[in-house]
């Protein structure tokens, strides 16, 4: 799975600060083997936490930014729409979607699973609070809540975040 540069940098920083692989996976979603690979690649590109803990963009690989995409924006939107499961109907497999769109399953995977379509709120982890804070909803907490609901037989209700309405009053009118 591909993670944004900020998430990879965050995971490397957490590891450098002494966090366990298990805790880093809970916070960022990056598994141990992938984090080990990210760290080793960063070191090959000059990262040395003993000399300087400063992280630079050049330490992290961002795929092939100049490579053209295989699908147009319209095709990607159609793929995302088709790949969402409907209630009671299983989602199409990546192989079926790949055949329908004329590309490989590896091209379909990041688009159909939504890893590249995450908003900042869904993909980023707020490191200023702990996961035990009552009003903090992170991916890990949400997943744990879903698992707990499944075990107890309760229905899981998705938190209403962010709020649907905002009360905005400009400072000049107060």
Coordinates of N, CA and C in Angstrom, one line a residue, residues 31-129:
X31 N 2.7 -1.1 8.2 CA 3.1 -2.4 8.9 C 4.6 -2.4 9.1
X32 N 5.0 -3.3 10.0 CA 6.5 -3.4 10.4 C 7.4 -3.5 9.2
X33 N 7.1 -4.5 8.3 CA 8.0 -4.8 7.1 C 8.1 -3.5 6.2
X34 N 7.0 -2.9 6.0 CA 7.0 -1.7 5.1 C 7.7 -0.6 5.8
X35 N 7.6 -0.4 7.1 CA 8.3 0.7 7.8 C 9.8 0.4 7.7
X36 N 10.2 -0.9 7.9 CA 11.6 -1.2 7.8 C 12.2 -0.9 6.4
X37 N 11.4 -1.1 5.4 CA 11.8 -0.8 4.1 C 11.9 0.7 3.9
X38 N 10.9 1.5 4.4 CA 10.9 2.9 4.2 C 12.2 3.5 4.9
X39 N 12.5 3.0 6.1 CA 13.6 3.5 6.9 C 14.9 3.1 6.1
X40 N 15.0 1.9 5.6 CA 16.2 1.5 4.9 C 16.4 2.3 3.6
X41 N 15.3 2.6 2.9 CA 15.4 3.4 1.7 C 15.8 4.9 2.0
X42 N 15.3 5.4 3.1 CA 15.6 6.7 3.6 C 17.1 6.8 3.9
X43 N 17.6 5.8 4.6 CA 19.1 5.7 4.9 C 19.9 5.7 3.7
X44 N 19.5 4.9 2.6 CA 20.2 4.9 1.4 C 20.3 6.2 0.7
X45 N 19.3 7.1 1.0 CA 19.2 8.4 0.4 C 19.9 9.5 1.3
X46 N 20.5 9.0 2.4 CA 21.2 10.0 3.2 C 20.7 10.3 4.6
X47 N 19.6 9.7 5.0 CA 19.0 9.9 6.3 C 19.9 9.2 7.3
X48 N 20.3 9.9 8.3 CA 21.1 9.4 9.4 C 20.6 10.1 10.7
X49 N 19.8 9.4 11.5 CA 19.2 10.0 12.7 C 20.2 10.4 13.8
X50 N 21.4 9.7 13.8 CA 22.4 10.0 14.7 C 23.1 11.3 14.4
X51 N 23.2 11.6 13.2 CA 23.9 12.9 12.8 C 22.9 14.0 12.8
X52 N 21.7 13.8 12.2 CA 20.6 14.8 12.3 C 19.3 14.2 12.1
X53 N 18.4 14.4 13.1 CA 17.0 13.8 13.0 C 16.1 14.5 12.0
X54 N 16.6 15.6 11.3 CA 15.8 16.3 10.4 C 15.5 15.4 9.1
X55 N 14.2 15.4 8.8 CA 13.8 14.7 7.6 C 13.7 15.6 6.4
X56 N 14.1 15.1 5.3 CA 14.0 15.9 4.0 C 13.2 15.1 3.0
X57 N 12.6 15.8 2.1 CA 11.8 15.1 1.1 C 12.6 14.1 0.3
X58 N 13.8 14.4 0.0 CA 14.6 13.5 -0.8 C 14.9 12.2 -0.2
X59 N 14.6 12.0 1.2 CA 14.8 10.7 1.8 C 13.7 9.8 1.5
X60 N 12.6 10.3 1.0 CA 11.4 9.5 0.7 C 11.0 9.4 -0.7
X61 N 10.7 8.2 -1.2 CA 10.4 8.0 -2.6 C 8.9 8.3 -2.8
X62 N 8.6 9.0 -3.8 CA 7.2 9.4 -4.1 C 6.7 8.7 -5.4
X63 N 7.1 7.5 -5.7 CA 6.7 6.8 -6.9 C 7.3 7.5 -8.1
X64 N 6.5 7.6 -9.1 CA 6.9 8.1 -10.4 C 6.0 9.3 -10.7
X65 N 6.3 10.5 -10.2 CA 5.4 11.7 -10.3 C 5.2 12.1 -11.8
X66 N 6.2 11.9 -12.6 CA 6.0 12.4 -14.0 C 5.4 11.4 -14.9
X67 N 5.1 10.2 -14.4 CA 4.6 9.2 -15.3 C 3.1 9.4 -15.5
X68 N 2.6 9.3 -16.7 CA 1.2 9.6 -17.0 C 0.3 8.5 -16.4
X69 N -0.9 8.8 -16.0 CA -1.8 7.8 -15.4 C -2.4 7.0 -16.6
X70 N -2.8 5.8 -16.2 CA -3.4 4.9 -17.2 C -4.8 5.2 -17.4
X71 N -5.5 5.8 -16.5 CA -6.9 6.1 -16.6 C -7.1 7.6 -16.5
X72 N -8.1 8.1 -17.2 CA -8.5 9.5 -17.2 C -9.2 9.8 -15.9
X73 N -9.3 11.1 -15.6 CA -10.0 11.5 -14.3 C -11.5 10.9 -14.3
X74 N -12.1 11.0 -15.5 CA -13.5 10.5 -15.6 C -13.5 9.0 -15.3
X75 N -12.6 8.2 -15.9 CA -12.5 6.8 -15.7 C -12.2 6.5 -14.2
X76 N -11.4 7.3 -13.5 CA -11.1 7.1 -12.1 C -12.3 7.3 -11.3
X77 N -13.1 8.4 -11.6 CA -14.3 8.7 -10.9 C -15.3 7.6 -11.1
X78 N -15.4 7.0 -12.3 CA -16.4 5.9 -12.6 C -15.9 4.7 -11.8
X79 N -14.6 4.4 -11.8 CA -14.1 3.3 -11.1 C -14.4 3.3 -9.6
X80 N -14.2 4.5 -9.0 CA -14.5 4.7 -7.6 C -16.0 4.5 -7.3
X81 N -16.8 5.0 -8.2 CA -18.3 4.9 -8.0 C -18.7 3.4 -8.1
X82 N -18.1 2.7 -9.1 CA -18.5 1.3 -9.3 C -17.9 0.4 -8.2
X83 N -16.8 0.8 -7.6 CA -16.1 -0.1 -6.6 C -16.7 0.0 -5.3
X84 N -17.6 1.0 -5.0 CA -18.2 1.1 -3.7 C -19.3 0.0 -3.6
X85 N -19.3 -0.7 -2.5 CA -20.3 -1.8 -2.3 C -21.6 -1.2 -2.0
X86 N -22.7 -1.8 -2.5 CA -24.0 -1.5 -2.1 C -24.5 -2.4 -1.0
X87 N -25.5 -1.9 -0.3 CA -25.9 -2.7 0.9 C -26.5 -4.1 0.3
X88 N -25.9 -5.2 0.9 CA -26.4 -6.5 0.5 C -25.7 -7.0 -0.8
X89 N -24.9 -6.2 -1.5 CA -24.3 -6.7 -2.7 C -22.8 -6.6 -2.5
X90 N -22.1 -7.7 -2.7 CA -20.6 -7.6 -2.5 C -19.9 -6.7 -3.6
X91 N -18.8 -6.2 -3.2 CA -18.0 -5.3 -4.1 C -17.4 -6.2 -5.2
X92 N -17.3 -5.6 -6.4 CA -16.6 -6.4 -7.4 C -15.1 -6.5 -7.1
X93 N -14.5 -7.6 -7.5 CA -13.1 -7.9 -7.2 C -12.3 -6.9 -8.1
X94 N -11.0 -6.7 -7.7 CA -10.1 -5.9 -8.5 C -9.9 -6.5 -9.9
X95 N -9.9 -7.9 -9.9 CA -9.7 -8.5 -11.2 C -10.8 -8.2 -12.2
X96 N -12.0 -8.2 -11.7 CA -13.2 -7.9 -12.5 C -13.2 -6.5 -12.9
X97 N -12.9 -5.6 -12.0 CA -12.8 -4.2 -12.3 C -11.7 -3.9 -13.3
X98 N -10.6 -4.6 -13.2 CA -9.4 -4.4 -14.1 C -9.8 -4.8 -15.5
X99 N -10.6 -5.9 -15.6 CA -11.0 -6.4 -16.9 C -12.0 -5.4 -17.5
X100 N -12.9 -4.8 -16.7 CA -13.9 -3.9 -17.2 C -13.2 -2.6 -17.7
X101 N -12.1 -2.2 -17.0 CA -11.5 -0.9 -17.4 C -10.3 -1.1 -18.3
X102 N -9.9 -2.3 -18.6 CA -8.8 -2.6 -19.5 C -7.4 -2.3 -18.9
X103 N -7.2 -2.4 -17.6 CA -5.9 -2.2 -17.0 C -5.7 -3.4 -16.0
X104 N -4.5 -3.4 -15.4 CA -4.2 -4.5 -14.5 C -4.8 -4.3 -13.1
X105 N -4.9 -5.4 -12.4 CA -5.5 -5.3 -11.0 C -4.6 -4.4 -10.1
X106 N -3.3 -4.4 -10.4 CA -2.4 -3.5 -9.6 C -2.7 -2.0 -9.8
X107 N -3.2 -1.7 -11.0 CA -3.6 -0.3 -11.3 C -4.9 0.0 -10.5
X108 N -5.8 -1.0 -10.5 CA -7.1 -0.8 -9.8 C -7.0 -0.7 -8.3
X109 N -6.1 -1.5 -7.7 CA -6.1 -1.6 -6.2 C -6.1 -0.3 -5.5
X110 N -5.1 0.6 -5.7 CA -5.1 1.9 -4.9 C -6.3 2.7 -5.1
X111 N -6.9 2.7 -6.3 CA -8.1 3.5 -6.6 C -9.3 2.9 -6.0
X112 N -9.5 1.6 -6.1 CA -10.7 0.9 -5.6 C -10.8 0.9 -4.1
X113 N -9.6 0.8 -3.5 CA -9.6 0.7 -2.0 C -9.6 2.1 -1.4
X114 N -9.4 3.1 -2.2 CA -9.5 4.5 -1.7 C -8.3 5.0 -1.0
X115 N -7.2 4.4 -1.1 CA -6.0 4.9 -0.4 C -5.5 6.2 -1.0
X116 N -5.7 6.4 -2.3 CA -5.3 7.7 -2.9 C -6.4 8.7 -2.8
X117 N -7.6 8.3 -2.4 CA -8.8 9.2 -2.4 C -9.1 9.7 -1.0
X118 N -8.2 9.5 0.0 CA -8.5 9.9 1.4 C -8.4 11.4 1.5
X119 N -9.4 11.9 2.3 CA -9.2 13.3 2.7 C -8.2 13.5 3.8
X120 N -7.8 14.7 4.1 CA -6.8 14.9 5.1 C -7.3 14.4 6.4
X121 N -8.6 14.6 6.7 CA -9.1 14.1 8.0 C -9.1 12.6 8.1
X122 N -9.3 11.9 7.0 CA -9.4 10.4 7.1 C -8.0 9.9 7.1
X123 N -7.0 10.4 6.4 CA -5.7 9.9 6.3 C -4.7 10.3 7.3
X124 N -4.8 11.5 7.8 CA -3.8 12.1 8.7 C -4.1 11.8 10.2
X125 N -3.1 11.6 11.0 CA -3.3 11.3 12.4 C -2.8 12.5 13.2
X126 N -3.6 13.0 14.1 CA -3.3 14.2 14.9 C -2.4 13.7 16.0
X127 N -1.2 14.1 16.0 CA -0.2 13.7 17.0 C -0.2 14.6 18.3
X128 N -1.1 15.6 18.3 CA -1.1 16.5 19.5 C -1.9 15.9 20.6
X129 N -2.7 14.9 20.4 CA -3.5 14.3 21.4 C -3.3 12.8 21.4

